[in-house]
Short mmCIF file of C-alpha atoms and ligand atoms in Angstrom, two decimals:
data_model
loop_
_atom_site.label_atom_id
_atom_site.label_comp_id
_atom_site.label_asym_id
_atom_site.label_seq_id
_atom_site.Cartn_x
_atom_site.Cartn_y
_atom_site.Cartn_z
CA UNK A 266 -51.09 179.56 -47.73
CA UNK A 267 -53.71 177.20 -49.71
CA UNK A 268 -54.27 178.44 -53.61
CA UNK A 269 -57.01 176.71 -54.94
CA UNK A 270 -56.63 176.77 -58.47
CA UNK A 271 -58.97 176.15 -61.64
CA UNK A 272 -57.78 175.58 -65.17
CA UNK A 273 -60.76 175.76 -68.12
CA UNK A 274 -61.28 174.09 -71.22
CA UNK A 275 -58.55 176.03 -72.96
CA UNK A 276 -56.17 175.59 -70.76
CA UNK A 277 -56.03 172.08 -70.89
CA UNK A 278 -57.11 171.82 -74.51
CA UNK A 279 -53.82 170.11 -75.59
CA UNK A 280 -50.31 168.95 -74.57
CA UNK A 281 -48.93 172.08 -75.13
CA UNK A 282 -51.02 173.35 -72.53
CA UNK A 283 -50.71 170.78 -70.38
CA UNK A 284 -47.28 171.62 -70.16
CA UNK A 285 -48.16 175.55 -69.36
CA UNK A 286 -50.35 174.34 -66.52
CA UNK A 287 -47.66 172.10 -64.91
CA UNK A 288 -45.54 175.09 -65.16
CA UNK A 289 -48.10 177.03 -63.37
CA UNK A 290 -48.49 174.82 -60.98
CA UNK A 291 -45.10 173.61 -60.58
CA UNK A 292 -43.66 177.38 -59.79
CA UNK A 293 -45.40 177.99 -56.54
CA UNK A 294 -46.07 175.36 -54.03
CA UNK A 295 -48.70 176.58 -52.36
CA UNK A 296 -51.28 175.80 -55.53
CA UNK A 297 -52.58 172.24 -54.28
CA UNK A 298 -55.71 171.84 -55.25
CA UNK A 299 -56.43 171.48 -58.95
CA UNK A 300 -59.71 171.86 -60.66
CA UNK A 301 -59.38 170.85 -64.37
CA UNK A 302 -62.20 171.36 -67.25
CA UNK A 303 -62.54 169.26 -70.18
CA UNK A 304 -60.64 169.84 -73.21
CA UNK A 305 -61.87 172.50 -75.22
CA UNK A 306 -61.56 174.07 -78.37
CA UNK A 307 -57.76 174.34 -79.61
CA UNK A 308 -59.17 176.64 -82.10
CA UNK A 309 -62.10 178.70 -82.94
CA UNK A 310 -63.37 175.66 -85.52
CA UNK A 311 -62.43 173.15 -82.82
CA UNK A 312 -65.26 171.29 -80.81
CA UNK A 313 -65.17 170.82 -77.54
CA UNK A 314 -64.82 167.17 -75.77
CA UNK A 315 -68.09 167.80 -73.58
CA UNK A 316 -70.16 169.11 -76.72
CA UNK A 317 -68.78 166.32 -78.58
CA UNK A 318 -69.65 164.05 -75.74
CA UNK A 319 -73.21 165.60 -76.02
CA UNK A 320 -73.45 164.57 -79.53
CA UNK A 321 -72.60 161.22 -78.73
CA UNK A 322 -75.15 160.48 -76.14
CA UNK A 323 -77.80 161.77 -78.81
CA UNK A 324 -76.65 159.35 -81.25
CA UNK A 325 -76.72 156.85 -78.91
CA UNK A 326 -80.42 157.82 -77.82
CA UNK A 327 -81.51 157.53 -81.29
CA UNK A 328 -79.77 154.68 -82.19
CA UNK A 329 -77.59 155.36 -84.48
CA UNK A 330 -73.38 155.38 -84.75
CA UNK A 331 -71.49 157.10 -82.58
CA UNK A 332 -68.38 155.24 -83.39
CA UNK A 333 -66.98 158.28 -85.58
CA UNK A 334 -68.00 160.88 -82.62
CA UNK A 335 -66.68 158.71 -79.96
CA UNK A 336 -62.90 158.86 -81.86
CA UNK A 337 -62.95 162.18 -82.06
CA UNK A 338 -63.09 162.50 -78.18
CA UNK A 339 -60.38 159.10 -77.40
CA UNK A 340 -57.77 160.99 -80.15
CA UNK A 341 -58.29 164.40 -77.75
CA UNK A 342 -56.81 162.22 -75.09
CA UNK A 343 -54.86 160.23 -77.01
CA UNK A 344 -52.98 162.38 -78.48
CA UNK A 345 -52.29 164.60 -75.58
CA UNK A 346 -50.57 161.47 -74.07
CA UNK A 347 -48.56 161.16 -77.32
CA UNK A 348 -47.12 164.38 -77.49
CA UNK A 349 -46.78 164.36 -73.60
CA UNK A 350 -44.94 161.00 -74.17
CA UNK A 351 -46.84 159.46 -71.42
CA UNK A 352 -46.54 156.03 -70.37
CA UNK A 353 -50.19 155.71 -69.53
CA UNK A 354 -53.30 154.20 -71.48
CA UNK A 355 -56.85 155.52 -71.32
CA UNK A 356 -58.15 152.70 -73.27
CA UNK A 357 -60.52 150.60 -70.72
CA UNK A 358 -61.54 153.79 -69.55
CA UNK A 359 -62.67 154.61 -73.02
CA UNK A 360 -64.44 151.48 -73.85
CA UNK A 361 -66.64 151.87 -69.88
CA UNK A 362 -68.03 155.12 -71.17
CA UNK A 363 -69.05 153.31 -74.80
CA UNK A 364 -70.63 151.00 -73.17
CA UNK A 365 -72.05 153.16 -70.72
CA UNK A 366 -74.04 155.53 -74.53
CA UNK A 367 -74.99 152.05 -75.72
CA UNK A 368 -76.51 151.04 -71.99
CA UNK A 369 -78.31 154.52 -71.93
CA UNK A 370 -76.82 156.04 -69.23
CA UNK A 371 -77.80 159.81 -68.42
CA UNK A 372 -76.48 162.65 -70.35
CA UNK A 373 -74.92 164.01 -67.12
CA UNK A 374 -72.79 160.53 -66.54
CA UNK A 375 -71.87 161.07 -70.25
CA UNK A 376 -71.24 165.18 -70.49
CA UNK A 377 -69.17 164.60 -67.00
CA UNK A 378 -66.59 162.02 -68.64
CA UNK A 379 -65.17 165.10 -70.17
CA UNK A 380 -63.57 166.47 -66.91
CA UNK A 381 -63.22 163.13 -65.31
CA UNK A 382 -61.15 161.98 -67.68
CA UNK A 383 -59.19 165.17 -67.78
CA UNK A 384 -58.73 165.24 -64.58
CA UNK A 385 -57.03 161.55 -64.26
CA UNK A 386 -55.02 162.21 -66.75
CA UNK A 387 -53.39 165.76 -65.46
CA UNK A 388 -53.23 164.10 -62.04
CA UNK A 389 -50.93 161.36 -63.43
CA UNK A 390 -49.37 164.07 -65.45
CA UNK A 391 -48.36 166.04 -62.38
CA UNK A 392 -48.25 162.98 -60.43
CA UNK A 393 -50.46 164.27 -57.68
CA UNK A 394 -53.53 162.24 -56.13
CA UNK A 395 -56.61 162.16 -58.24
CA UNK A 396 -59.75 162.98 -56.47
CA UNK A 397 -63.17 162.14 -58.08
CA UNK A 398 -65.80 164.71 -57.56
CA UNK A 399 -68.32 161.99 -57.20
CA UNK A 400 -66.62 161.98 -53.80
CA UNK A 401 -66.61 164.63 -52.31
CA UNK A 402 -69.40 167.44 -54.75
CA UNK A 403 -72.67 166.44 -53.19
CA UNK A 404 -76.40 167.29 -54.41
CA UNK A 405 -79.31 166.97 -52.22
CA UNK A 406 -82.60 165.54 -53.24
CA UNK A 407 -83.51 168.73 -55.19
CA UNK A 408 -81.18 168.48 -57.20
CA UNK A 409 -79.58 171.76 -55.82
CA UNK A 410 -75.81 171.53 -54.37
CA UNK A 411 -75.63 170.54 -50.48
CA UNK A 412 -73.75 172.92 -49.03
CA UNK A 413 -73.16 171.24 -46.12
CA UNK A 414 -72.54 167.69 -47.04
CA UNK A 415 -69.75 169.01 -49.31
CA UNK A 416 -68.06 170.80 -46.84
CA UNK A 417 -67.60 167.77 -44.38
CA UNK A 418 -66.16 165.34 -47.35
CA UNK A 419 -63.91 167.73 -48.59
CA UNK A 420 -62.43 168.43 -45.22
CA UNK A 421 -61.75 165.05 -44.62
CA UNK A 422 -60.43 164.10 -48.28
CA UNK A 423 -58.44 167.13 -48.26
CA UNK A 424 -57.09 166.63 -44.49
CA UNK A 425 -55.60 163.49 -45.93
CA UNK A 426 -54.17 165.12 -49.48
CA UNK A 427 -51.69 167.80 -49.39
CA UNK A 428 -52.35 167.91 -53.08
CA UNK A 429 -54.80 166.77 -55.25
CA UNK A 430 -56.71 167.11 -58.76
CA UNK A 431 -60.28 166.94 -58.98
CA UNK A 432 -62.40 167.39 -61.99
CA UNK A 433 -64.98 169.96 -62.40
CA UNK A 434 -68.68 170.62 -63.47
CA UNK A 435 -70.47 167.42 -61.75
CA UNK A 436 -70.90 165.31 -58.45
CA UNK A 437 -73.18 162.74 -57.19
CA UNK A 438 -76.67 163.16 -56.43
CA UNK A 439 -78.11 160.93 -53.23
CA UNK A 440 -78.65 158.00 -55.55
CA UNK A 441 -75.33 157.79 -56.21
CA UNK A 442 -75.85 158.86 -59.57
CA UNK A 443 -74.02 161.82 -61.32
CA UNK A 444 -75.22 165.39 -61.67
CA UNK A 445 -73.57 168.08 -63.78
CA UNK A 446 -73.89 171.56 -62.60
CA UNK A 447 -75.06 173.80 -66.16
CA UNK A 448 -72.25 174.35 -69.01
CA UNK A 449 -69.42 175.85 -67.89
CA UNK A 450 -69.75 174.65 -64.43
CA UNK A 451 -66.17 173.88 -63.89
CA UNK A 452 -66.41 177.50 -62.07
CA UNK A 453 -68.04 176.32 -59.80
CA UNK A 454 -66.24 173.40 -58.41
CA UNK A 455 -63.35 175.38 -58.07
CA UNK A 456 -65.10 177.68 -56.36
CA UNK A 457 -66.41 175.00 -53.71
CA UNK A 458 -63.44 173.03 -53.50
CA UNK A 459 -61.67 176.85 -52.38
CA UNK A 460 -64.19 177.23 -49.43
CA UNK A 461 -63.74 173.62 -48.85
CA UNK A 462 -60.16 174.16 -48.24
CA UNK A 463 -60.47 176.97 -47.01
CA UNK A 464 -57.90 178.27 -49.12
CA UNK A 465 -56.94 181.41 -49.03
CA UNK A 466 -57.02 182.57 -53.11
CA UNK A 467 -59.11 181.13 -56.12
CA UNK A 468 -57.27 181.13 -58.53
CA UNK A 469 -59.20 180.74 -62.26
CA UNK A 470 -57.09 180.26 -64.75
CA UNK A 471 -58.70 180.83 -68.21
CA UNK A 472 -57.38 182.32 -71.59
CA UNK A 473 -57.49 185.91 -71.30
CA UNK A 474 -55.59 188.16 -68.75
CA UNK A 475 -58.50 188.68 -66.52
CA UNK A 476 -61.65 191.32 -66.36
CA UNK A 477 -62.02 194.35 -69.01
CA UNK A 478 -63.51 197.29 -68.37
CA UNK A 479 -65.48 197.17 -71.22
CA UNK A 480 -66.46 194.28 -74.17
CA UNK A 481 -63.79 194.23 -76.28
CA UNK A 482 -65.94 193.41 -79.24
CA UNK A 483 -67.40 196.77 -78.36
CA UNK A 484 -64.63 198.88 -77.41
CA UNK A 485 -61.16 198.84 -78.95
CA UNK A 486 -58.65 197.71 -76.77
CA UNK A 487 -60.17 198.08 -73.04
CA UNK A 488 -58.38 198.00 -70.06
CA UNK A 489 -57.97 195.36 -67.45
CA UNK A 490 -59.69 195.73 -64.50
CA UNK A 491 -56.79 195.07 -61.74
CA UNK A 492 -59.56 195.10 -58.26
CA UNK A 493 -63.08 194.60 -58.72
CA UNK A 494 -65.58 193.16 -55.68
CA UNK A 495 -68.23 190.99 -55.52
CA UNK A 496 -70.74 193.31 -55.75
CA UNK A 497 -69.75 195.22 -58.84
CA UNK A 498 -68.73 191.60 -60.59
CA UNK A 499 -72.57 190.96 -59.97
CA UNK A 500 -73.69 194.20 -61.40
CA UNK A 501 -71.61 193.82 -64.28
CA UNK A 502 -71.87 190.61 -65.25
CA UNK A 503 -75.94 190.84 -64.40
CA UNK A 504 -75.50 193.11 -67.47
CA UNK A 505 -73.91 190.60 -69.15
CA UNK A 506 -70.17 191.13 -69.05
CA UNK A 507 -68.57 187.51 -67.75
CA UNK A 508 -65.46 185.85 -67.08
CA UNK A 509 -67.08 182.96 -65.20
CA UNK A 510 -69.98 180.86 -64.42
CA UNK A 511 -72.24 183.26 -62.39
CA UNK A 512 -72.81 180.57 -59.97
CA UNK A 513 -69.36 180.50 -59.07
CA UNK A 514 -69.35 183.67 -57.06
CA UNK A 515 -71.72 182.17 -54.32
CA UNK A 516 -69.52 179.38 -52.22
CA UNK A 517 -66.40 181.66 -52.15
CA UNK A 518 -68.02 184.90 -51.54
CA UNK A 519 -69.75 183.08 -48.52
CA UNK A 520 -66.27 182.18 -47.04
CA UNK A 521 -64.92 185.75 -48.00
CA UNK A 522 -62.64 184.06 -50.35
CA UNK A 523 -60.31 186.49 -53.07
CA UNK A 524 -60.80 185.15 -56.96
CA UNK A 525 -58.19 185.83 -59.28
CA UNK A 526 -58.49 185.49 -62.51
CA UNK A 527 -55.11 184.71 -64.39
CA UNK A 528 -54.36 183.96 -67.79
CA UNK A 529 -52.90 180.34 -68.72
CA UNK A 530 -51.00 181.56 -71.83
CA UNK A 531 -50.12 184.97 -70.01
CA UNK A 532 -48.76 184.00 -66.71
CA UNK A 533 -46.94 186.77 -66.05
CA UNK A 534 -49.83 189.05 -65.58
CA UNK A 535 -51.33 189.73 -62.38
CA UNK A 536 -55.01 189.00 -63.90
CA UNK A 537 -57.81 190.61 -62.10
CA UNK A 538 -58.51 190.13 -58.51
CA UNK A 539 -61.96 189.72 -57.28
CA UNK A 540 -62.31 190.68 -53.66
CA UNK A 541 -64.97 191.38 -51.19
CA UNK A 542 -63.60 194.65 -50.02
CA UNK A 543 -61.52 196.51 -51.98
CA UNK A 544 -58.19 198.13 -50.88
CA UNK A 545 -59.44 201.54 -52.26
CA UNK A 546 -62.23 202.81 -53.26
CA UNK A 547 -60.44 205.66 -55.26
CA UNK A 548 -60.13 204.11 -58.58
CA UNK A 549 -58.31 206.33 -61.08
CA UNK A 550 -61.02 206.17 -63.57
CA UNK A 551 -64.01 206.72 -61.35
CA UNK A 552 -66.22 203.66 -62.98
CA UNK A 553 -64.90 200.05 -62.74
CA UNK A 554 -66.49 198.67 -65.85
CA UNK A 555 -69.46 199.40 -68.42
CA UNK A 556 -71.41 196.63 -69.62
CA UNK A 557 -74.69 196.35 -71.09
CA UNK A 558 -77.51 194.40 -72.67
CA UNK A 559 -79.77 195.30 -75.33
CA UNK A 560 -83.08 193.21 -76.51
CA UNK A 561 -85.13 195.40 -73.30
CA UNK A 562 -88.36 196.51 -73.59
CA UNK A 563 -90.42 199.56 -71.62
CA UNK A 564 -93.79 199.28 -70.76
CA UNK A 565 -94.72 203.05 -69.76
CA UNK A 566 -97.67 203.11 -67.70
CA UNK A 567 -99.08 206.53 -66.96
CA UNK A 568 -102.29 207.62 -64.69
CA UNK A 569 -102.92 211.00 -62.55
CA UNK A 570 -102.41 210.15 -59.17
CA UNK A 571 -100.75 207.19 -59.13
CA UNK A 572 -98.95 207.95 -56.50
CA UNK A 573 -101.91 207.86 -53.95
CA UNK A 574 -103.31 204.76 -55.41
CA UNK A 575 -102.50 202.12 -53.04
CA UNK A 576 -101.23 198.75 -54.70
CA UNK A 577 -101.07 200.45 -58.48
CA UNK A 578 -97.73 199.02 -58.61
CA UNK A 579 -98.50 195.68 -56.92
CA UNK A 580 -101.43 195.03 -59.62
CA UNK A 581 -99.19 195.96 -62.78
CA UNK A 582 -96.59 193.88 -61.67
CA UNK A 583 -99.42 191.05 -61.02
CA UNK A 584 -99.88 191.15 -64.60
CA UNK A 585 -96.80 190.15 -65.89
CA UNK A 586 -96.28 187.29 -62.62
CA UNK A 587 -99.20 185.69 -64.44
CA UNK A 588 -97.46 185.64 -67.77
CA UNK A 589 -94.30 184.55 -65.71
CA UNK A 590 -92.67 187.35 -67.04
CA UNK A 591 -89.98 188.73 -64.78
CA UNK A 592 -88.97 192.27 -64.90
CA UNK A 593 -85.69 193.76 -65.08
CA UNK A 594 -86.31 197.28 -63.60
CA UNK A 595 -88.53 199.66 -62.06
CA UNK A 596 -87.96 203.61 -62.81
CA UNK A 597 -90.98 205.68 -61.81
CA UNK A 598 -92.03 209.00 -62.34
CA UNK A 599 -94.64 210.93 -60.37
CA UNK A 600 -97.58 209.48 -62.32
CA UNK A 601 -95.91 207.39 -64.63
CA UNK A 602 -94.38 203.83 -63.69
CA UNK A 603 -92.38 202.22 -66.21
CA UNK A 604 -91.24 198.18 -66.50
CA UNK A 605 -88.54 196.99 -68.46
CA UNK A 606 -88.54 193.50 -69.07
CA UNK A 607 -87.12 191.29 -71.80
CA UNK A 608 -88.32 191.48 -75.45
CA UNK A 609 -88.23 187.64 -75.82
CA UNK A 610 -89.88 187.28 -72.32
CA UNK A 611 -93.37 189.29 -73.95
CA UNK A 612 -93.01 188.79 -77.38
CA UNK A 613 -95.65 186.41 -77.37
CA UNK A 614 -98.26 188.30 -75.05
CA UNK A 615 -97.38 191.64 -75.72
CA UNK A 616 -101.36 192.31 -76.71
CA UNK A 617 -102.59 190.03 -73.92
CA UNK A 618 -100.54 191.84 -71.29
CA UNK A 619 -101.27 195.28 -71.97
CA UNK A 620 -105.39 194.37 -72.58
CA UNK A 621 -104.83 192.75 -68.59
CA UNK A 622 -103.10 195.99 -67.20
CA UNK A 623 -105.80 198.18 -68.74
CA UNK A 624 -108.34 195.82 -66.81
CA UNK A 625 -106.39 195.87 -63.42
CA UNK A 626 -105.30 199.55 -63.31
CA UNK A 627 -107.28 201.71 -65.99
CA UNK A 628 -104.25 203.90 -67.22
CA UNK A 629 -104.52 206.82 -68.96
CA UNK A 630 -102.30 205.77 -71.62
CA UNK A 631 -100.20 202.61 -71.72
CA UNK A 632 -97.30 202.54 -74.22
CA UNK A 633 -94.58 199.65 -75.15
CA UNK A 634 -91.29 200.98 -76.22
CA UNK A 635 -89.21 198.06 -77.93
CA UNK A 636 -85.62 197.60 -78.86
CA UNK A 637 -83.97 199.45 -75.82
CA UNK A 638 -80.63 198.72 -74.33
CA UNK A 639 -79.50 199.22 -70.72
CA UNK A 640 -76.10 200.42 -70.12
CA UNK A 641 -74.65 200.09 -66.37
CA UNK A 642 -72.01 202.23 -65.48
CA UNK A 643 -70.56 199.98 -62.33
CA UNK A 644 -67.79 202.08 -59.57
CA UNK A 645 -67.15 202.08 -55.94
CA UNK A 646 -65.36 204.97 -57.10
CA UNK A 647 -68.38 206.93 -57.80
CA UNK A 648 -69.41 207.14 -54.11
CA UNK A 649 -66.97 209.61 -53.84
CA UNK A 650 -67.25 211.28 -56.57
CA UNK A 651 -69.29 214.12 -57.52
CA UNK A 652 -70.50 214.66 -61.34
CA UNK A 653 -70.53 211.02 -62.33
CA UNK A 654 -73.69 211.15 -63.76
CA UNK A 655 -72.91 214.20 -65.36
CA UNK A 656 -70.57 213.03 -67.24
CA UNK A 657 -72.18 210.18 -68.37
CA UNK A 658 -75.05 212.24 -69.62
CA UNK A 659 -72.32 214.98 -71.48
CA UNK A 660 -70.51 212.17 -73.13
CA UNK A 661 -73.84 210.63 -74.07
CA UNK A 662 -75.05 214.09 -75.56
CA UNK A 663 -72.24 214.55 -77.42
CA UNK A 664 -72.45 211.12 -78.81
CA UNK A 665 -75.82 212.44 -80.48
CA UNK A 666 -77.41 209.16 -78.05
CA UNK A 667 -80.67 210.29 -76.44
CA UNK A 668 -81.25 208.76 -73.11
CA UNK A 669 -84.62 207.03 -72.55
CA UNK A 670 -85.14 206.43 -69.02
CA UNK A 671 -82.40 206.82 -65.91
CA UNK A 672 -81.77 204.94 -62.83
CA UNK A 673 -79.03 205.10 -60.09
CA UNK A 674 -79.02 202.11 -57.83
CA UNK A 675 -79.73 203.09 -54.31
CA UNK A 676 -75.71 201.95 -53.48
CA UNK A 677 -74.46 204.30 -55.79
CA UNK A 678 -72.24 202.22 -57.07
CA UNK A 679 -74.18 202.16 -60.62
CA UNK A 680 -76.43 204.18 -63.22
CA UNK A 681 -78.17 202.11 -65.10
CA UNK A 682 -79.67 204.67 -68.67
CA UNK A 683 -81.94 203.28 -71.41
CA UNK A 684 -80.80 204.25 -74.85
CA UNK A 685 -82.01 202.88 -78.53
CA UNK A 686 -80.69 199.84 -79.13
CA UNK A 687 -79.27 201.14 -82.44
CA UNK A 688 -76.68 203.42 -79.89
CA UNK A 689 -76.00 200.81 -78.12
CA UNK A 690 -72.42 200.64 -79.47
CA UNK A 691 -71.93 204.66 -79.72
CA UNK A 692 -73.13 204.98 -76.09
CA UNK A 693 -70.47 202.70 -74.66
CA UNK A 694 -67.87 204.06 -76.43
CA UNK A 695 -69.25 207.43 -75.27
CA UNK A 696 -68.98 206.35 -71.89
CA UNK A 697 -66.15 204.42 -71.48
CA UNK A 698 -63.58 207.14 -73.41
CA UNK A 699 -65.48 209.31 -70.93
CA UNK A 700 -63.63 207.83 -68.00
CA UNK A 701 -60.66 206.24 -69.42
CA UNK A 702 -58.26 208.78 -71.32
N1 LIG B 1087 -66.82 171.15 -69.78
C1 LIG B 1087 -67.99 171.81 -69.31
C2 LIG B 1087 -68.54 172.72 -70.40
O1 LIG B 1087 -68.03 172.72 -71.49
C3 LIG B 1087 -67.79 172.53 -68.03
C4 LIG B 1087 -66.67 173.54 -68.00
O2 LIG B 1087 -65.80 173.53 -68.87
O3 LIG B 1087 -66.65 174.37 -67.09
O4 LIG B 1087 -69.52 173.37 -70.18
#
């Protein structure tokens, strides 16, 4: 059994939880591969080391101190090895990444210090091998991650370590310099170092005891979502409801990999488990999860005999490709189409836009509806079940929320409705005490 497992920013954030990771760790042998973040925020005012890194290369850019910035970042470390009463020094490394800001080197060589020097300093901590991602994480001239290149390096470097730590978010592109995935990319190289071992679980450790079914800053208390798979993470978190990078999904999915997400400061709980088939598809409440995103806007577009008008659709979605507007949905009535798309991704060409579409198509009447949210109610559970939707329109109803537009995914694992953004609250609670008594 090979665990691949991924601590984040929290996690590692000080010597306290240093020592909860080594614990971790520690208690089941199988874990050998360790993906570390950098430090993050010990508290909600805390800063981050990679923002603060951030700052640093912008002082540096414009020239003026970062000597302030720079200790805040070395005492992180510093004082991590105090209170770990380490017998190890960081210094030189510390003074190569100053001079490094004041030689200009890329942002991504400075944001990836964070991790790397996280990483060296858990591996001596655990004293396990340290692995650089610089490596073994490979980018191809595109800048987009080589697969393939990855794959062999890490087979070989991990053929010859039974355990290792590795730092997350970057690796090198073919120059040989660095490349950072985007923020929070730590995800990711756990996720790729996991199909490069072909390990057997992902484990992502993080701060909260895995998947809800609903946003807690929404809903009061929501449960834990114990099995979820890849396809109804996607639809979820597509709606904006995340535990991870998105990214992340991709290498392990491909391999058919498990994730489970476990909480650091929680370890007894079994997290949530992330799988590409799931055991059941009876889930006791019906829906997995209900997530949602509001800031949507419908543009109704309405003409008799649409329907036999061969490429309508084709030249109203024309329209917005020329604005490089993408759209988020597509419900359509018998003579009406309607696209939802992003406020912010119109707001500026809202009048150009609809002036084009009345060129292209000649509606009868084209209307913009702003300030909608979409709610998706996510289940493999609802396959099975008959009067899902019903009950998401009766606890909706009741809820006073009037429903502006409905759409089931043809895998009838979701429903996607349209409400006001002003219910946008109301109508989750609606839905989720719906399901979950
Ligand atoms: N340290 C990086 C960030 O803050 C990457 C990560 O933590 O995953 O975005």
């Amino acid at each position: 059994m090979i665990k691949v497992v991924k601590f984040g920013g929290s996690s590692l954030a000080d010597a306290n939880q240093f020592q909860k990771v080594a614990n971790i760790i520690k208690s089941d042998t199988s874990r050998r591969y360790v993906v570390a973040s950098a430090p993050g925020k010990r508290n909600p005012h805390d800063e981050k080391v990679t923002d603060l890194l951030l700052q640093c290369y912008k002082l540096a850019k414009d020239k003026r101190d970062i000597a302030p910035t720079f200790e805040k970042i070395e005492n992180r470390y510093r004082d991590i090895i105090r209170d770990l009463r380490m017998d190890y020094s960081m210094e030189d490394e510390f003074a190569g990444i100053k001079t490094a800001l004041l030689h200009h080197a890329s942002s991504d060589y400075i944001a990836s210090r964070g991790e790397y020097l996280n990483a060296k300093l858990l591996a001596h901590y655990l004293e396990l091998p340290f692995i650089d991602a610089e490596d073994c994480i490979y980018f191809d001239e595109k800048g987009q991650w080589d697969a393939e290149e990855t794959n062999r390096e890490l087979e070989e470097l991990l053929g010859m370590h039974e355990y290792a730590v590795i730092p997350g978010f970057y690796g090198v592109n073919p120059d040989g310099s660095i490349r950072t995935f985007s923020r929070g990319g730590s995800d990711i190289t756990g996720s790729i170092v996991a199909a490069g071992a072909n390990a057997d679980i992902y484990e992502n450790w993080t701060d909260v005891s895995g998947m809800l079914m609903a946003d807690p800053r929404v809903v009061e208390n929501p449960r834990p979502i114990a099995e979820i798979t890849y396809k109804e993470l996607r639809e979820l978190s597509y709606m904006g409801a995340s535990v991870m990078h998105e990214d992340a999904i991709f290498p392990v999915r491909k391999a058919q990999i498990p994730i489970n997400i476990r909480n650091t400061n929680d370890p007894a709980a079994p997290g949530t488990m992330i799988v590409p088939k799931a055991k059941s598809n009876t889930v006791d409440t019906v829906i997995t999860g209900v997530a949602g995103k509001k800031g949507i806007t419908a543009i109704h577009v309405e003409k008799e005999m649409m329907n036999s008008e061969v490429g309508f659709g084709k030249k109203v979605l024309e329209v917005l490709e020329n604005y490089n507007v993408s759209f988020e949905h597509l419900p359509s009535g018998i003579d009406t189409m309607s696209v939802l798309v992003a406020n912010k991704a119109i707001e500026e060409f809202k009048g150009a836009i609809t002036a084009d579409m009345v060129k292209k198509v000649n509606p009868d009447s084209i209307t913009l509806v702003e300030n909608l949210a979409l709610i998706a109610i996510v289940g493999r559970g609802m396959v099975n079940t008959e009067g899902t939707a019903a009950r998401v329109f009766k606890a909706l109803a009741e809820a006073n929320v009037n429903v502006r537009m409905i759409d089931q995914g043809s895998s009838e694992q979701n429903i996607i409705v349209a409400v006001d953004q002003k219910n946008y609250a109301t109508s989750i609670n609606a839905i989720y005490h719906e399901f979950v008594k």
